[in-house]
Amino acid sequence: MSASVVQRPKTAGSDFAALNRQIVQAGLLERRPAYYAVRAGVVSALFAGAWVLFFLLGSSWWNIAVAGLLGLVFSQAALLAHDVAHRQVFRTKRPSEIAGRIVANIAVGMSYGWWMDKHTRHHNNPNHDELDPDVQPEVLIWATESAWGRRGVKGFVTRHQAGLFFPLLTLLSIDLRISSIKALRRPGMKRRGLEAGLMALHLVAYVAALLLVLSPLQALVFFLVHHAVFGVYLGMTFAPNHKGMPHPDGTEDYLRKQVLTSRNVKGGRLTDVALGGLNYQIEHHLFPAMPTPNLPKAQPIVRAYCERAGVSYEETSLVKSYRQALRHLHDVGAPLRQ
């Protein structure tokens, strides 16, 4: 499996090379240690504060509100782990892996190595029907060809997948853990003993906290609310980025492969914080190692360059991005509704 998320294109092409020179000259690939120190400090404080509040409230139904808060905090921690994996925070491999495993395996409870491999393949071939794991036919179907022949429960889900999209996101957190465990059982997984041990530490501490502090019923509701909020929030940060965008055939150059399959989301500072910078998806895919606070600075450069090169640059509001994704899901399921 890959040691790090892809950092630079293997074959960029002249179009991208010219754009890359502009970005380098503007200093937008330089690290932003102060920003990440503050961001990591805030996320850590929220994480610790939520658990302190959990123990202070004790066996109280008010702790269900803490479960919702932890769902939001876990999502922000996962977004931070995303930046760490792209080496936006640390320049070298070792500190990135250490920090990534602390945040992903211990704090969030999913495999850092498994996600790294999956996300690397996504970045190399975004929206490619065969090569991007994020659009592979599983519960949801993103290509019409994959919908044919689905029957039973799978067929029902595909026929109604637009309406089921957000309800299914409540299961995303559980799916991340199941996928992590499956990956850790495969011999090719690097450092799988370490990863498994760290995930086990998270699981034991999490379950012990719930059972020692809450009643069995409260613990069950806490678990469901926590992971439902986590799954929905995390899914909503990634859904606007590529869903409903074109699916390439692999013949495109690097610039077009990354830009034409990505969608930016307009918004202010709140949108930037809520989506962890993923609202600048085009810039992020072109320059995966670019620190998050530099992405909005790169946007006017990238947009102007795409206009000159005749490459479509997609940007819309958050609500419209979800509408486009849901419309695409609805259209894909149309053959099974006929």
Short mmCIF file of C-alpha atoms in Angstrom, two decimals:
data_model
loop_
_atom_site.label_atom_id
_atom_site.label_comp_id
_atom_site.label_asym_id
_atom_site.label_seq_id
_atom_site.Cartn_x
_atom_site.Cartn_y
_atom_site.Cartn_z
CA MET A 1 0.00 0.00 0.00
CA SER A 2 1.09 3.59 -0.60
CA ALA A 3 3.22 5.29 1.99
CA SER A 4 1.72 8.69 1.39
CA VAL A 5 -1.06 10.37 -0.51
CA VAL A 6 0.05 11.39 -3.98
CA GLN A 7 1.90 14.70 -3.82
CA ARG A 8 2.64 15.57 -7.44
CA PRO A 9 1.58 14.37 -10.90
CA LYS A 10 3.78 11.80 -12.61
CA THR A 11 3.04 13.21 -16.07
CA ALA A 12 1.83 16.75 -15.81
CA GLY A 13 2.00 18.06 -19.35
CA SER A 14 2.95 21.54 -20.51
CA ASP A 15 -0.37 23.11 -19.52
CA PHE A 16 0.03 22.15 -15.90
CA ALA A 17 3.76 22.93 -15.89
CA ALA A 18 3.06 26.57 -16.72
CA LEU A 19 0.41 26.81 -14.02
CA ASN A 20 2.71 25.10 -11.54
CA ARG A 21 5.39 27.73 -12.15
CA GLN A 22 2.93 30.49 -11.28
CA ILE A 23 1.93 28.75 -8.06
CA VAL A 24 5.54 28.15 -7.04
CA GLN A 25 6.51 31.74 -7.80
CA ALA A 26 3.62 32.94 -5.63
CA GLY A 27 5.00 30.86 -2.74
CA LEU A 28 1.71 28.99 -2.28
CA LEU A 29 3.32 25.58 -1.74
CA GLU A 30 5.22 26.79 1.31
CA ARG A 31 4.25 25.23 4.66
CA ARG A 32 2.04 27.11 7.13
CA PRO A 33 3.16 25.75 10.53
CA ALA A 34 1.50 28.51 12.60
CA TYR A 35 -1.88 27.88 10.98
CA TYR A 36 -1.71 24.14 11.62
CA ALA A 37 -0.47 24.63 15.17
CA VAL A 38 -3.54 26.76 15.92
CA ARG A 39 -5.91 24.44 14.06
CA ALA A 40 -4.56 21.31 15.77
CA GLY A 41 -4.73 23.09 19.12
CA VAL A 42 -8.37 24.08 18.61
CA VAL A 43 -9.42 20.59 17.49
CA SER A 44 -7.52 19.01 20.39
CA ALA A 45 -9.12 21.39 22.88
CA LEU A 46 -12.61 20.66 21.53
CA PHE A 47 -11.91 16.93 21.59
CA ALA A 48 -10.64 16.97 25.17
CA GLY A 49 -13.32 19.44 26.29
CA ALA A 50 -16.14 17.29 24.91
CA TRP A 51 -14.91 14.23 26.79
CA VAL A 52 -14.43 16.21 30.01
CA LEU A 53 -18.01 17.44 29.68
CA PHE A 54 -19.10 13.84 29.05
CA PHE A 55 -17.60 12.67 32.35
CA LEU A 56 -18.86 15.71 34.27
CA LEU A 57 -22.46 15.14 33.11
CA GLY A 58 -22.28 11.48 34.00
CA SER A 59 -25.33 9.27 33.58
CA SER A 60 -27.52 11.99 32.11
CA TRP A 61 -29.55 12.22 28.94
CA TRP A 62 -27.90 15.61 28.39
CA ASN A 63 -24.88 13.60 27.29
CA ILE A 64 -26.70 12.85 24.03
CA ALA A 65 -25.97 16.47 23.09
CA VAL A 66 -22.30 15.74 23.80
CA ALA A 67 -22.58 12.80 21.39
CA GLY A 68 -23.63 15.22 18.65
CA LEU A 69 -20.78 17.56 19.56
CA LEU A 70 -18.29 14.70 19.38
CA GLY A 71 -19.63 13.79 15.96
CA LEU A 72 -18.68 17.27 14.75
CA VAL A 73 -15.29 17.17 16.49
CA PHE A 74 -14.46 13.73 15.07
CA SER A 75 -15.18 15.09 11.59
CA GLN A 76 -12.86 18.04 12.11
CA ALA A 77 -10.18 15.64 13.38
CA ALA A 78 -10.62 13.51 10.26
CA LEU A 79 -10.25 16.61 8.07
CA LEU A 80 -7.03 17.44 9.91
CA ALA A 81 -5.78 13.88 9.33
CA HIS A 82 -6.55 14.43 5.62
CA ASP A 83 -4.18 17.41 5.52
CA VAL A 84 -1.53 15.47 7.43
CA ALA A 85 -1.75 12.62 4.92
CA HIS A 86 -1.14 15.04 2.05
CA ARG A 87 1.98 16.33 3.86
CA GLN A 88 0.50 19.77 4.06
CA VAL A 89 1.48 19.89 7.73
CA PHE A 90 4.85 18.09 7.79
CA ARG A 91 7.19 17.89 4.84
CA THR A 92 8.57 14.42 5.56
CA LYS A 93 7.07 10.95 5.88
CA ARG A 94 7.80 9.95 9.47
CA PRO A 95 6.19 12.85 11.37
CA SER A 96 3.25 12.74 8.97
CA GLU A 97 2.67 9.04 9.70
CA ILE A 98 3.01 9.50 13.46
CA ALA A 99 0.58 12.42 13.55
CA GLY A 100 -1.76 10.69 11.10
CA ARG A 101 -2.01 7.53 13.18
CA ILE A 102 -2.55 9.48 16.38
CA VAL A 103 -5.44 11.42 14.86
CA ALA A 104 -6.97 8.70 12.67
CA ASN A 105 -6.37 5.45 14.57
CA ILE A 106 -6.45 6.63 18.18
CA ALA A 107 -8.69 9.69 18.16
CA VAL A 108 -11.13 8.78 15.36
CA GLY A 109 -10.85 5.00 15.31
CA MET A 110 -10.15 4.19 11.65
CA SER A 111 -7.08 2.91 9.82
CA TYR A 112 -4.76 5.65 8.59
CA GLY A 113 -2.90 3.27 6.24
CA TRP A 114 -6.08 1.90 4.64
CA TRP A 115 -7.47 5.38 4.05
CA MET A 116 -4.13 6.58 2.64
CA ASP A 117 -4.11 3.85 0.02
CA LYS A 118 -7.75 4.49 -0.91
CA HIS A 119 -7.34 8.26 -1.12
CA THR A 120 -4.14 8.02 -3.15
CA ARG A 121 -5.94 5.96 -5.80
CA HIS A 122 -8.77 8.50 -5.81
CA HIS A 123 -6.38 11.40 -6.40
CA ASN A 124 -4.58 9.57 -9.18
CA ASN A 125 -7.80 8.90 -11.12
CA PRO A 126 -10.71 10.97 -9.77
CA ASN A 127 -14.16 9.75 -10.89
CA HIS A 128 -12.67 7.03 -13.09
CA ASP A 129 -15.22 4.21 -13.09
CA GLU A 130 -12.60 1.48 -12.75
CA LEU A 131 -9.70 3.14 -10.95
CA ASP A 132 -11.28 5.49 -8.40
CA PRO A 133 -12.44 3.52 -5.31
CA ASP A 134 -14.78 6.37 -4.35
CA VAL A 135 -17.05 5.66 -7.34
CA GLN A 136 -16.84 1.87 -7.32
CA PRO A 137 -20.30 0.20 -7.32
CA GLU A 138 -21.09 -0.62 -3.71
CA VAL A 139 -24.16 0.62 -1.83
CA LEU A 140 -24.51 3.71 -4.03
CA ILE A 141 -24.05 3.58 -7.80
CA TRP A 142 -22.44 6.51 -9.64
CA ALA A 143 -22.41 5.15 -13.21
CA THR A 144 -25.50 4.00 -15.12
CA GLU A 145 -23.74 0.89 -16.48
CA SER A 146 -23.19 -0.36 -12.94
CA ALA A 147 -26.90 -0.09 -12.11
CA TRP A 148 -28.06 -2.73 -14.59
CA GLY A 149 -28.87 -6.11 -13.11
CA ARG A 150 -29.11 -4.99 -9.48
CA ARG A 151 -32.03 -6.72 -7.79
CA GLY A 152 -33.43 -7.25 -4.34
CA VAL A 153 -32.26 -4.85 -1.64
CA LYS A 154 -29.46 -3.51 -3.84
CA GLY A 155 -31.90 -2.81 -6.63
CA PHE A 156 -34.28 -1.03 -4.25
CA VAL A 157 -31.45 1.16 -2.94
CA THR A 158 -30.31 2.02 -6.46
CA ARG A 159 -33.83 2.93 -7.57
CA HIS A 160 -34.22 5.30 -4.62
CA GLN A 161 -30.60 6.21 -3.92
CA ALA A 162 -31.10 9.96 -4.27
CA GLY A 163 -33.66 9.95 -1.46
CA LEU A 164 -31.62 7.51 0.60
CA PHE A 165 -28.32 9.38 0.26
CA PHE A 166 -28.40 11.39 3.48
CA PRO A 167 -29.98 8.59 5.59
CA LEU A 168 -27.24 6.24 4.38
CA LEU A 169 -24.58 8.72 5.48
CA THR A 170 -25.55 7.96 9.07
CA LEU A 171 -23.84 4.58 8.51
CA LEU A 172 -20.64 6.04 7.00
CA SER A 173 -18.73 6.09 10.29
CA ILE A 174 -19.46 2.41 10.89
CA ASP A 175 -18.51 1.59 7.30
CA LEU A 176 -15.13 3.32 7.74
CA ARG A 177 -14.39 1.10 10.72
CA ILE A 178 -15.53 -2.09 9.00
CA SER A 179 -13.44 -1.27 5.92
CA SER A 180 -10.46 -0.52 8.17
CA ILE A 181 -10.75 -3.88 9.92
CA LYS A 182 -11.05 -5.71 6.59
CA ALA A 183 -7.92 -3.95 5.32
CA LEU A 184 -5.99 -4.82 8.48
CA ARG A 185 -6.71 -8.50 7.87
CA ARG A 186 -4.92 -8.40 4.52
CA PRO A 187 -1.21 -9.39 4.58
CA GLY A 188 -0.15 -6.54 2.28
CA MET A 189 -1.09 -3.84 4.76
CA LYS A 190 1.99 -2.01 6.06
CA ARG A 191 2.39 -1.73 9.84
CA ARG A 192 -0.91 -3.50 10.28
CA GLY A 193 0.04 -4.74 13.76
CA LEU A 194 0.61 -1.17 14.91
CA GLU A 195 -2.52 0.09 13.20
CA ALA A 196 -4.63 -2.71 14.69
CA GLY A 197 -3.24 -2.04 18.16
CA LEU A 198 -3.99 1.66 17.97
CA MET A 199 -7.53 1.03 16.71
CA ALA A 200 -8.06 -1.50 19.50
CA LEU A 201 -6.91 1.10 22.00
CA HIS A 202 -9.51 3.53 20.67
CA LEU A 203 -12.26 0.91 20.73
CA VAL A 204 -11.54 -0.29 24.28
CA ALA A 205 -11.30 3.25 25.67
CA TYR A 206 -14.47 4.35 23.84
CA VAL A 207 -16.61 1.40 24.91
CA ALA A 208 -15.30 1.50 28.47
CA ALA A 209 -16.13 5.20 28.78
CA LEU A 210 -19.69 4.68 27.58
CA LEU A 211 -20.40 1.62 29.74
CA LEU A 212 -18.79 3.03 32.89
CA VAL A 213 -20.55 6.40 32.74
CA LEU A 214 -23.90 5.75 31.04
CA SER A 215 -26.71 3.28 31.49
CA PRO A 216 -26.91 0.60 28.76
CA LEU A 217 -29.76 2.41 26.98
CA GLN A 218 -28.02 5.79 27.24
CA ALA A 219 -24.80 4.22 25.92
CA LEU A 220 -26.63 2.78 22.91
CA VAL A 221 -28.32 6.09 22.06
CA PHE A 222 -25.05 7.96 22.59
CA PHE A 223 -23.27 5.60 20.20
CA LEU A 224 -25.96 5.92 17.52
CA VAL A 225 -26.17 9.72 17.70
CA HIS A 226 -22.40 10.17 17.82
CA HIS A 227 -21.68 8.03 14.77
CA ALA A 228 -24.72 9.25 12.83
CA VAL A 229 -23.64 12.89 13.19
CA PHE A 230 -20.03 11.99 12.41
CA GLY A 231 -21.04 10.09 9.27
CA VAL A 232 -23.44 12.71 7.95
CA TYR A 233 -21.05 15.61 8.56
CA LEU A 234 -18.03 13.82 7.09
CA GLY A 235 -20.04 12.67 4.09
CA MET A 236 -21.36 16.17 3.50
CA THR A 237 -17.81 17.55 3.36
CA PHE A 238 -16.84 15.14 0.56
CA ALA A 239 -20.12 14.83 -1.38
CA PRO A 240 -19.95 18.25 -3.13
CA ASN A 241 -16.44 17.64 -4.49
CA HIS A 242 -16.86 15.18 -7.38
CA LYS A 243 -20.33 13.67 -7.27
CA GLY A 244 -22.28 14.48 -10.41
CA MET A 245 -19.16 15.63 -12.25
CA PRO A 246 -17.88 14.00 -15.49
CA HIS A 247 -16.29 10.55 -15.39
CA PRO A 248 -13.05 10.55 -17.43
CA ASP A 249 -11.83 7.75 -19.69
CA GLY A 250 -8.17 8.10 -18.67
CA THR A 251 -6.93 9.82 -21.83
CA GLU A 252 -7.08 13.34 -20.35
CA ASP A 253 -3.94 15.21 -19.36
CA TYR A 254 -3.30 15.94 -15.69
CA LEU A 255 -4.80 19.44 -15.73
CA ARG A 256 -8.08 18.39 -17.35
CA LYS A 257 -8.34 15.11 -15.44
CA GLN A 258 -8.23 16.97 -12.13
CA VAL A 259 -10.18 20.12 -13.01
CA LEU A 260 -13.04 18.67 -15.06
CA THR A 261 -13.90 16.07 -12.41
CA SER A 262 -13.87 18.51 -9.48
CA ARG A 263 -16.26 21.13 -8.20
CA ASN A 264 -15.56 24.12 -5.96
CA VAL A 265 -18.09 25.37 -3.42
CA LYS A 266 -18.63 29.09 -2.94
CA GLY A 267 -18.95 30.53 0.54
CA GLY A 268 -17.27 32.61 3.20
CA ARG A 269 -15.04 31.83 6.15
CA LEU A 270 -17.66 29.60 7.76
CA THR A 271 -17.78 27.39 4.66
CA ASP A 272 -13.98 27.17 4.66
CA VAL A 273 -13.97 25.99 8.29
CA ALA A 274 -16.94 23.65 7.95
CA LEU A 275 -15.55 21.89 4.86
CA GLY A 276 -11.93 21.97 6.00
CA GLY A 277 -10.78 23.67 2.81
CA LEU A 278 -12.25 20.93 0.61
CA ASN A 279 -14.52 23.55 -0.91
CA TYR A 280 -11.44 24.50 -2.99
CA GLN A 281 -11.44 21.02 -4.49
CA ILE A 282 -10.02 22.00 -7.87
CA GLU A 283 -6.97 23.67 -6.36
CA HIS A 284 -6.57 20.83 -3.87
CA HIS A 285 -6.57 18.19 -6.62
CA LEU A 286 -4.11 20.10 -8.74
CA PHE A 287 -1.80 20.73 -5.78
CA PRO A 288 -2.48 18.09 -3.09
CA ALA A 289 0.41 19.23 -0.89
CA MET A 290 -0.71 22.86 -0.83
CA PRO A 291 -1.62 23.90 2.75
CA THR A 292 -5.32 24.57 3.22
CA PRO A 293 -5.00 28.32 4.00
CA ASN A 294 -3.19 28.83 0.68
CA LEU A 295 -5.97 27.30 -1.43
CA PRO A 296 -8.17 30.46 -1.58
CA LYS A 297 -5.08 32.43 -2.61
CA ALA A 298 -4.42 29.98 -5.42
CA GLN A 299 -8.01 30.02 -6.66
CA PRO A 300 -7.89 33.23 -8.77
CA ILE A 301 -4.64 32.06 -10.37
CA VAL A 302 -6.03 28.64 -11.23
CA ARG A 303 -9.39 29.97 -12.42
CA ALA A 304 -7.80 32.58 -14.70
CA TYR A 305 -5.40 29.98 -16.10
CA CYS A 306 -8.25 27.56 -16.84
CA GLU A 307 -10.17 30.28 -18.61
CA ARG A 308 -7.18 31.02 -20.84
CA ALA A 309 -6.67 27.31 -21.51
CA GLY A 310 -10.36 26.77 -22.31
CA VAL A 311 -10.84 24.32 -19.42
CA SER A 312 -14.24 24.43 -17.70
CA TYR A 313 -13.95 25.55 -14.07
CA GLU A 314 -16.98 24.48 -12.00
CA GLU A 315 -17.97 26.48 -8.92
CA THR A 316 -21.37 26.60 -7.25
CA SER A 317 -23.07 27.10 -3.90
CA LEU A 318 -23.16 24.38 -1.26
CA VAL A 319 -26.88 23.74 -1.69
CA LYS A 320 -26.60 23.56 -5.48
CA SER A 321 -23.68 21.15 -5.20
CA TYR A 322 -25.85 18.74 -3.21
CA ARG A 323 -28.67 19.16 -5.72
CA GLN A 324 -26.33 18.27 -8.57
CA ALA A 325 -25.04 15.20 -6.73
CA LEU A 326 -28.56 14.03 -5.86
CA ARG A 327 -29.79 14.66 -9.41
CA HIS A 328 -26.95 12.53 -10.71
CA LEU A 329 -27.84 9.71 -8.30
CA HIS A 330 -31.47 9.96 -9.39
CA ASP A 331 -30.56 9.80 -13.09
CA VAL A 332 -28.24 6.82 -12.58
CA GLY A 333 -31.05 4.88 -10.91
CA ALA A 334 -33.57 5.73 -13.66
CA PRO A 335 -33.13 2.50 -15.71
CA LEU A 336 -34.19 0.40 -12.72
CA ARG A 337 -37.30 2.52 -12.18
CA GLN A 338 -38.59 1.93 -15.69
#
